[in-house]
Structures are given as C-alpha cells and as structure tokens.
Short mmCIF file of C-alpha atoms in Angstrom, two decimals:
data_model
loop_
_atom_site.label_atom_id
_atom_site.label_comp_id
_atom_site.label_asym_id
_atom_site.label_seq_id
_atom_site.Cartn_x
_atom_site.Cartn_y
_atom_site.Cartn_z
CA UNK S 1 -0.29 75.08 6.83
CA UNK S 2 -3.50 74.70 5.07
CA UNK S 3 -3.77 75.75 1.13
CA UNK S 4 -6.68 75.95 -0.61
CA UNK S 5 -7.44 74.98 -4.38
CA UNK S 6 -4.83 76.78 -6.59
CA UNK S 7 -2.25 77.84 -3.75
CA UNK S 8 1.06 76.70 -3.10
CA UNK S 9 2.57 74.25 -1.19
CA UNK S 10 5.57 75.96 0.24
CA UNK S 11 6.88 75.06 3.74
CA UNK S 12 10.25 73.76 5.48
CA UNK S 13 10.59 70.10 4.77
CA UNK S 14 8.48 68.12 7.08
CA UNK S 15 5.87 70.84 7.81
CA UNK S 16 1.90 69.85 7.81
CA UNK S 17 0.54 70.10 4.61
CA UNK S 18 -3.43 70.04 4.45
CA UNK S 19 -4.74 70.42 1.05
CA UNK S 20 -8.56 70.44 0.44
CA UNK S 21 -9.37 69.95 -3.44
CA UNK S 22 -12.44 69.85 -3.18
CA UNK S 23 -15.34 72.91 -2.99
CA UNK S 24 -15.58 75.97 -0.84
CA UNK S 25 -17.91 74.12 1.49
CA UNK S 26 -15.75 71.30 2.16
CA UNK S 27 -12.91 73.66 3.16
CA UNK S 28 -14.77 75.64 5.30
CA UNK S 29 -16.28 72.53 7.09
CA UNK S 30 -15.78 72.43 10.79
CA UNK S 31 -14.91 68.67 10.63
CA UNK S 32 -11.82 69.31 8.00
CA UNK S 33 -10.51 71.99 10.69
CA UNK S 34 -10.62 69.61 13.74
CA UNK S 35 -9.31 67.11 11.34
CA UNK S 36 -6.03 69.32 10.26
CA UNK S 37 -6.00 70.25 13.85
CA UNK S 38 -5.66 66.44 14.96
CA UNK S 39 -3.32 65.97 12.29
CA UNK S 40 -0.96 68.86 13.27
CA UNK S 41 -1.10 67.63 17.00
CA UNK S 42 0.09 64.15 15.85
CA UNK S 43 3.05 65.44 14.33
CA UNK S 44 3.81 68.06 17.00
CA UNK S 45 3.99 65.07 19.34
CA UNK S 46 6.33 63.22 17.58
CA UNK S 47 4.39 59.91 16.80
CA UNK S 48 3.53 58.93 14.45
CA UNK S 49 7.07 60.63 12.81
CA UNK S 50 5.14 61.13 9.56
CA UNK S 51 1.49 61.26 8.19
CA UNK S 52 -0.18 60.62 4.40
CA UNK S 53 -3.94 60.50 4.03
CA UNK S 54 -6.26 61.42 1.55
CA UNK S 55 -10.35 61.46 1.17
CA UNK S 56 -11.57 59.98 -2.02
CA UNK S 57 -14.79 59.94 -3.82
CA UNK S 58 -15.56 58.18 -7.63
CA UNK S 59 -13.83 61.48 -9.37
CA UNK S 60 -10.90 61.86 -7.45
CA UNK S 61 -9.22 62.79 -4.36
CA UNK S 62 -10.79 65.74 -2.14
CA UNK S 63 -8.70 66.35 0.40
CA UNK S 64 -4.81 65.05 1.25
CA UNK S 65 -2.30 65.69 4.12
CA UNK S 66 0.90 64.49 4.64
CA UNK S 67 4.05 65.64 6.70
CA UNK S 68 6.53 64.61 9.05
CA UNK S 69 9.46 62.70 8.79
CA UNK S 70 9.82 59.18 6.26
CA UNK S 71 12.95 58.12 8.21
CA UNK S 72 14.61 59.89 11.11
CA UNK S 73 17.34 57.79 12.18
CA UNK S 74 20.69 59.12 14.07
CA UNK S 75 22.37 55.69 14.21
CA UNK S 76 22.00 55.72 10.26
CA UNK S 77 22.48 59.61 9.77
CA UNK S 78 19.40 59.90 7.63
CA UNK S 79 16.62 62.29 7.53
CA UNK S 80 14.38 62.49 4.57
CA UNK S 81 11.18 64.37 5.01
CA UNK S 82 7.63 62.83 3.79
CA UNK S 83 5.81 63.77 0.86
CA UNK S 84 3.23 63.01 -1.66
CA UNK S 85 5.89 60.81 -3.38
CA UNK S 86 6.60 58.37 0.18
CA UNK S 87 6.38 54.85 -0.66
CA UNK S 88 5.00 53.27 2.98
CA UNK S 89 5.10 49.26 3.48
CA UNK S 90 1.52 48.75 3.50
CA UNK S 91 1.80 45.57 5.14
CA UNK S 92 -1.47 43.66 5.89
CA UNK S 93 -3.20 46.15 3.34
CA UNK S 94 -1.65 43.48 0.93
CA UNK S 95 -3.78 41.27 1.87
CA UNK S 96 -7.06 43.32 0.36
CA UNK S 97 -4.91 45.96 -2.07
CA UNK S 98 -3.16 42.94 -4.05
CA UNK S 99 -4.51 39.27 -2.71
CA UNK S 100 -8.15 39.64 -2.41
CA UNK S 101 -8.09 41.43 -5.30
CA UNK S 102 -6.12 38.89 -7.63
CA UNK S 103 -8.43 35.86 -6.44
CA UNK S 104 -11.77 38.18 -7.22
CA UNK S 105 -10.33 38.75 -10.15
CA UNK S 106 -9.62 35.44 -11.19
CA UNK S 107 -13.16 34.22 -9.65
CA UNK S 108 -14.94 36.50 -12.36
CA UNK S 109 -12.98 34.82 -14.92
CA UNK S 110 -14.01 31.79 -13.76
CA UNK S 111 -10.47 30.78 -12.74
CA UNK S 112 -11.05 29.80 -9.65
CA UNK S 113 -13.98 29.57 -7.35
CA UNK S 114 -14.25 30.37 -3.57
CA UNK S 115 -15.37 26.84 -3.07
CA UNK S 116 -12.52 25.33 -4.06
CA UNK S 117 -10.60 23.60 -1.53
CA UNK S 118 -7.31 24.48 -1.00
CA UNK S 119 -5.63 20.88 -2.03
CA UNK S 120 -6.88 21.95 -5.49
CA UNK S 121 -4.11 24.15 -6.18
CA UNK S 122 -1.74 23.06 -3.12
CA UNK S 123 -2.04 19.17 -3.39
CA UNK S 124 0.31 18.88 -0.22
CA UNK S 125 -1.64 20.96 2.11
CA UNK S 126 -3.00 18.93 4.83
CA UNK S 127 -6.70 19.73 5.26
CA UNK S 128 -8.70 18.37 2.08
CA UNK S 129 -12.19 20.39 3.63
CA UNK S 130 -10.32 23.97 3.53
CA UNK S 131 -11.57 26.00 1.30
CA UNK S 132 -10.48 29.23 -0.27
CA UNK S 133 -13.31 30.94 1.31
CA UNK S 134 -12.15 29.76 4.68
CA UNK S 135 -8.81 31.53 3.87
CA UNK S 136 -10.31 34.70 2.93
CA UNK S 137 -12.51 34.80 5.93
CA UNK S 138 -10.32 33.78 8.45
CA UNK S 139 -12.13 30.66 9.39
CA UNK S 140 -9.65 28.36 8.51
CA UNK S 141 -8.77 27.37 11.91
CA UNK S 142 -5.02 28.37 11.19
CA UNK S 143 -3.09 29.83 14.41
CA UNK S 144 -2.58 33.46 14.64
CA UNK S 145 0.91 33.58 13.64
CA UNK S 146 4.26 31.74 13.07
CA UNK S 147 7.72 33.12 13.12
CA UNK S 148 8.72 30.95 10.46
CA UNK S 149 11.88 33.31 9.57
CA UNK S 150 13.31 32.42 12.75
CA UNK S 151 14.47 28.69 11.47
CA UNK S 152 13.82 28.88 7.67
CA UNK S 153 14.49 31.14 4.42
CA UNK S 154 12.79 30.86 1.05
CA UNK S 155 9.35 29.18 0.18
CA UNK S 156 10.21 25.29 0.44
CA UNK S 157 10.78 25.37 3.75
CA UNK S 158 8.33 27.98 5.19
CA UNK S 159 5.69 26.31 2.86
CA UNK S 160 6.56 22.78 4.84
CA UNK S 161 6.49 24.46 8.06
CA UNK S 162 3.42 25.64 7.41
CA UNK S 163 1.39 22.98 6.48
CA UNK S 164 3.10 21.02 10.02
CA UNK S 165 1.48 24.16 11.87
CA UNK S 166 -1.80 23.45 9.37
CA UNK S 167 -1.99 19.89 10.44
CA UNK S 168 -4.44 20.35 13.43
CA UNK S 169 -6.50 23.44 11.89
CA UNK S 170 -10.18 22.79 11.96
CA UNK S 171 -12.30 24.66 8.74
CA UNK S 172 -15.10 26.50 9.76
CA UNK S 173 -13.99 27.61 13.10
CA UNK S 174 -14.50 30.97 14.44
CA UNK S 175 -12.89 33.66 13.17
CA UNK S 176 -9.35 34.17 14.09
CA UNK S 177 -6.75 36.26 12.20
CA UNK S 178 -4.06 34.65 10.74
CA UNK S 179 -0.96 35.76 8.13
CA UNK S 180 -1.03 32.02 7.22
CA UNK S 181 -4.14 32.24 5.43
CA UNK S 182 -2.91 34.73 2.91
CA UNK S 183 0.28 33.18 2.72
CA UNK S 184 -1.41 30.14 1.22
CA UNK S 185 -3.49 32.34 -0.97
CA UNK S 186 -0.58 33.88 -2.15
CA UNK S 187 0.82 30.60 -3.60
CA UNK S 188 -2.61 29.53 -4.58
CA UNK S 189 -2.94 32.54 -6.96
CA UNK S 190 0.61 31.57 -8.18
CA UNK S 191 -0.55 27.95 -9.00
CA UNK S 192 -3.82 29.41 -10.38
CA UNK S 193 -2.40 32.22 -12.62
CA UNK S 194 0.87 30.62 -13.90
CA UNK S 195 3.02 33.56 -12.39
CA UNK S 196 4.75 34.96 -9.49
CA UNK S 197 2.52 37.18 -7.02
CA UNK S 198 4.57 40.28 -7.81
CA UNK S 199 4.24 39.48 -11.45
CA UNK S 200 0.31 39.21 -11.79
CA UNK S 201 -0.24 42.26 -9.57
CA UNK S 202 1.76 44.61 -11.56
CA UNK S 203 0.14 43.27 -14.99
CA UNK S 204 -3.62 42.86 -13.85
CA UNK S 205 -4.05 45.47 -11.08
CA UNK S 206 -1.28 47.85 -11.09
CA UNK S 207 -0.83 48.51 -14.77
CA UNK S 208 -4.33 48.69 -15.77
CA UNK S 209 -5.00 51.48 -13.01
CA UNK S 210 -1.69 53.29 -13.44
CA UNK S 211 -0.25 52.36 -9.85
CA UNK S 212 3.08 53.27 -11.18
CA UNK S 213 4.96 53.30 -8.27
CA UNK S 214 3.25 50.24 -6.01
CA UNK S 215 4.96 47.38 -6.15
CA UNK S 216 6.57 44.76 -3.85
CA UNK S 217 10.49 44.79 -3.38
CA UNK S 218 11.16 48.43 -4.12
CA UNK S 219 14.91 48.95 -5.78
CA UNK S 220 17.45 49.92 -3.52
CA UNK S 221 17.46 53.29 -5.32
CA UNK S 222 14.15 54.10 -4.51
CA UNK S 223 15.31 53.81 -0.53
CA UNK S 224 14.94 57.60 0.12
CA UNK S 225 11.50 57.85 -1.43
CA UNK S 226 10.68 55.02 1.24
CA UNK S 227 9.44 55.28 4.98
CA UNK S 228 11.61 53.71 7.19
CA UNK S 229 9.45 51.43 9.59
CA UNK S 230 11.64 50.10 12.28
CA UNK S 231 14.27 50.39 14.22
CA UNK S 232 15.66 47.67 16.09
CA UNK S 233 12.63 45.33 16.05
CA UNK S 234 11.19 42.11 16.36
CA UNK S 235 11.33 41.21 13.05
CA UNK S 236 14.83 40.18 12.08
CA UNK S 237 16.90 38.02 13.45
CA UNK S 238 19.29 40.66 14.30
CA UNK S 239 18.72 44.33 15.05
CA UNK S 240 19.12 46.94 12.77
CA UNK S 241 16.83 49.76 10.72
CA UNK S 242 14.49 48.33 8.50
CA UNK S 243 14.32 50.58 5.74
CA UNK S 244 13.22 50.31 1.89
CA UNK S 245 12.65 46.61 2.75
CA UNK S 246 9.50 44.88 3.97
CA UNK S 247 8.90 44.76 7.80
CA UNK S 248 6.91 41.79 8.05
CA UNK S 249 9.71 38.83 8.89
CA UNK S 250 8.02 36.09 7.21
CA UNK S 251 7.65 38.39 3.76
CA UNK S 252 11.34 39.04 4.10
CA UNK S 253 12.49 35.47 4.68
CA UNK S 254 10.31 34.49 1.19
CA UNK S 255 12.25 37.48 -0.13
CA UNK S 256 9.70 40.54 0.16
CA UNK S 257 6.98 39.06 -1.75
CA UNK S 258 3.71 37.21 -0.07
CA UNK S 259 0.13 37.22 -0.18
CA UNK S 260 0.02 38.52 3.25
CA UNK S 261 2.32 41.31 3.16
CA UNK S 262 5.15 42.96 1.32
CA UNK S 263 3.53 45.79 -0.97
CA UNK S 264 4.95 49.00 -1.00
CA UNK S 265 2.95 52.44 -2.19
CA UNK S 266 2.35 56.10 -1.80
CA UNK S 267 -0.61 57.99 -1.37
CA UNK S 268 -1.85 58.96 -4.87
CA UNK S 269 -1.55 55.29 -6.30
CA UNK S 270 -4.07 53.92 -2.90
CA UNK S 271 -6.47 56.78 -4.11
CA UNK S 272 -6.54 55.63 -7.46
CA UNK S 273 -7.03 52.02 -6.43
CA UNK S 274 -9.85 53.10 -3.90
CA UNK S 275 -11.26 55.21 -6.81
CA UNK S 276 -11.82 51.89 -8.54
CA UNK S 277 -13.72 50.39 -5.92
CA UNK S 278 -15.89 53.34 -5.75
CA UNK S 279 -16.97 52.96 -9.28
CA UNK S 280 -17.00 49.32 -10.35
CA UNK S 281 -19.61 50.05 -13.11
CA UNK S 282 -16.46 51.70 -15.09
CA UNK S 283 -15.30 47.84 -15.33
CA UNK S 284 -11.55 48.80 -14.12
CA UNK S 285 -11.26 46.33 -12.01
CA UNK S 286 -13.81 44.20 -9.85
CA UNK S 287 -17.25 44.13 -10.94
CA UNK S 288 -20.15 45.13 -9.18
CA UNK S 289 -20.86 41.51 -8.28
CA UNK S 290 -17.53 41.21 -6.46
CA UNK S 291 -17.96 44.60 -4.25
CA UNK S 292 -21.03 43.37 -3.22
CA UNK S 293 -19.41 40.02 -2.35
CA UNK S 294 -16.57 41.27 -0.47
CA UNK S 295 -18.50 43.88 1.25
CA UNK S 296 -21.26 41.17 2.69
CA UNK S 297 -21.21 39.14 5.86
CA UNK S 298 -19.73 35.84 5.38
CA UNK S 299 -18.70 35.32 8.99
CA UNK S 300 -18.24 37.00 12.50
CA UNK S 301 -16.83 36.16 16.07
CA UNK S 302 -16.65 38.40 18.96
CA UNK S 303 -16.95 41.50 16.70
CA UNK S 304 -14.90 40.67 14.08
CA UNK S 305 -17.16 40.82 11.24
CA UNK S 306 -15.63 39.61 7.85
CA UNK S 307 -16.44 40.15 4.04
CA UNK S 308 -14.34 38.28 1.48
CA UNK S 309 -11.12 39.20 2.59
CA UNK S 310 -11.84 42.61 4.26
CA UNK S 311 -13.42 43.47 7.38
CA UNK S 312 -16.76 45.26 8.02
CA UNK S 313 -19.03 47.20 10.35
CA UNK S 314 -16.06 49.42 11.80
CA UNK S 315 -17.59 50.28 14.89
CA UNK S 316 -14.83 51.90 16.57
CA UNK S 317 -14.15 54.61 13.75
CA UNK S 318 -17.62 55.92 14.05
CA UNK S 319 -20.83 55.90 11.87
CA UNK S 320 -20.14 54.33 8.42
CA UNK S 321 -22.99 52.88 6.33
CA UNK S 322 -23.88 49.44 5.73
CA UNK S 323 -21.25 47.58 3.36
CA UNK S 324 -18.29 50.08 4.55
CA UNK S 325 -15.39 47.91 4.38
CA UNK S 326 -11.92 48.36 6.03
CA UNK S 327 -8.59 46.88 6.69
CA UNK S 328 -5.34 47.94 8.40
CA UNK S 329 -1.69 47.16 8.36
CA UNK S 330 0.66 46.36 11.31
CA UNK S 331 2.99 49.52 9.94
CA UNK S 332 0.48 51.75 10.82
CA UNK S 333 -1.42 51.74 7.49
CA UNK S 334 -5.36 51.71 7.15
CA UNK S 335 -7.99 51.81 4.44
CA UNK S 336 -11.76 52.06 4.62
CA UNK S 337 -14.11 52.53 1.72
#
C-alpha cells in the first residue's frame, strides 16, 4: 500500500507501509514507484523478513517504508510485525554511529588526536607504532576476525587474547576490515572519556539528538519491539534464537557493549542521526571539519576506500557524489549519507 501525506496507514499486520512525506512531485517520481515495487517484491519473496527504510533530507524524513515481520519463529511461538518502533540490531553500524562519532567529538575537544598511538590509552597493546588513525581506517594490520567468544567471556580475557592476536600486526598495512580495530577503539574511548562506552554514547550522542530508543543492551521488556536476527547461527556456543540481544558473538561475550557492535535503534532515530550529519553547521554533533575529515580519502586497497571510520565511493550502489559516506552491518543494516 502507498499513502500520501495526510492519509492513514491502516492495513493488516506485516503489510508494506510506504509513506511519501515530501511534496507531490516526489510522490509522482518514477524512481519512487520503482522503489515501492522493489520493497513489495522483497517482502513477498520472504527474504528479508522485514524492511525498514527512510530517505532523509536536512529538514527531516521525506520517504519512509516498513513492513514484514520482526520475528517469525515457530520454534518459540512468536510472531511480531515490523513497525516504525521496531528496534534493529545495527551490528557494524555501531562502528560509525557510536564509535567514530565519539572519537571525532573527543578530537574536537582536544581530548585525543588521531595520531595518538594506541599505547597512550591502552599501555599493554603490543604495537607501539599503531595509531588511532590506523584503527579508524582499518590499516592496523590486524586480522579480520577472531571468535574470542568461543573461549573467553568478559573484557579481561578477551582483551588479552586480542593483544596476543595483535602481536604480529604491522601498522600501515593495506586496508583489511577488522572488528578488532573497533573493539580497541571502544576501550580507548572508555579510557579517554572516563566512563563506559554505552554511558558515553547515551550522554554525548543519544540524549542531545533525542535518540530516545537507541541504546546498547535493550531491556528484556523491549524484546517484542526488537527484530530477531538469527535462529541456530554460528555466533553462540549453543543453537537458539537470537532475539533482543546482540547478534555478534564477541560483543555478546563482552556483555553486549563494544566499539564494533551492540547498538540497537529504530528507523526514526537513525534518521535524526543522519539529519545531524547533513547539517553540521547546526552544531548538534560533529563540526564541519569533522565531517570533511571522515568523508575524505585516507586509505584504499582493492576498491575498499576508507575515510575516518566510514567507507567512501559506493560504486556498487549507483552514482553518488564525491564525499558520500556509507557503511553496512552484518545483520542487514546500512547507512549512506
């Protein structure tokens, strides 16, 4: 179903709701019609089980669509329709929404510098030449992934295991995307800011922007408002449905809070975050200088072009102007600004 501005959105649970909130010309655009048809075809095909998308301008949302099922698992006798309130596990979007944002905000205040060696903040880190910029651009030489959760629970043993894995890393290496970089950045932020990562995000990003439903570790009472992610997957030591808790195994083993994964958010909150990036002159989040820094080329290997925290040049996503930043998350999330 398609609704125009001012019309209702009544329909059966799970139906596609496609709202054009902008002007009449946008509603009549052939591109919007193709997008609606594509969204409907995705849901009718059964995968993904739900969708939630928005097109955002500095003034606000001009198009939003949602539908399908946030949880559809016979094994637990659960069926919950996706709505605008559905919180999604952002997975690696945590890297850019939370961690990169906090690093650049700390830099704006002079609390840290991108050329800081990691050992300034984490003295036991084994590579003295590795800097925060190496971590932010994935040029630290750290391996792609280590399933720490298979043998360890909690920060102390996982941090020790990560340092052991980092002992052979060579900073300044070609781009190699690694969760380990942002696990380290989360701990750097905690050392720099003097509070836990989830507290820092809530105080410095979520509260000022009014992201009231964006957080780490959603309470059990919100489970029905959260999209399930996987049934019987490989991110746990025993099979089961991952629903209402972070999907990523390492973030789960760290208590649900990490610099690389763990954040949950609904569509509307992410739209407000994007608005703040599109209008840095308002001074609500990152400065114009910080936006320029993260959207300029800092490293590239085999088509993987990196700014600070974000990817650049989304060639497989169609024609976008220079300075476009983007990132994806393993659970099916994505942002392009």
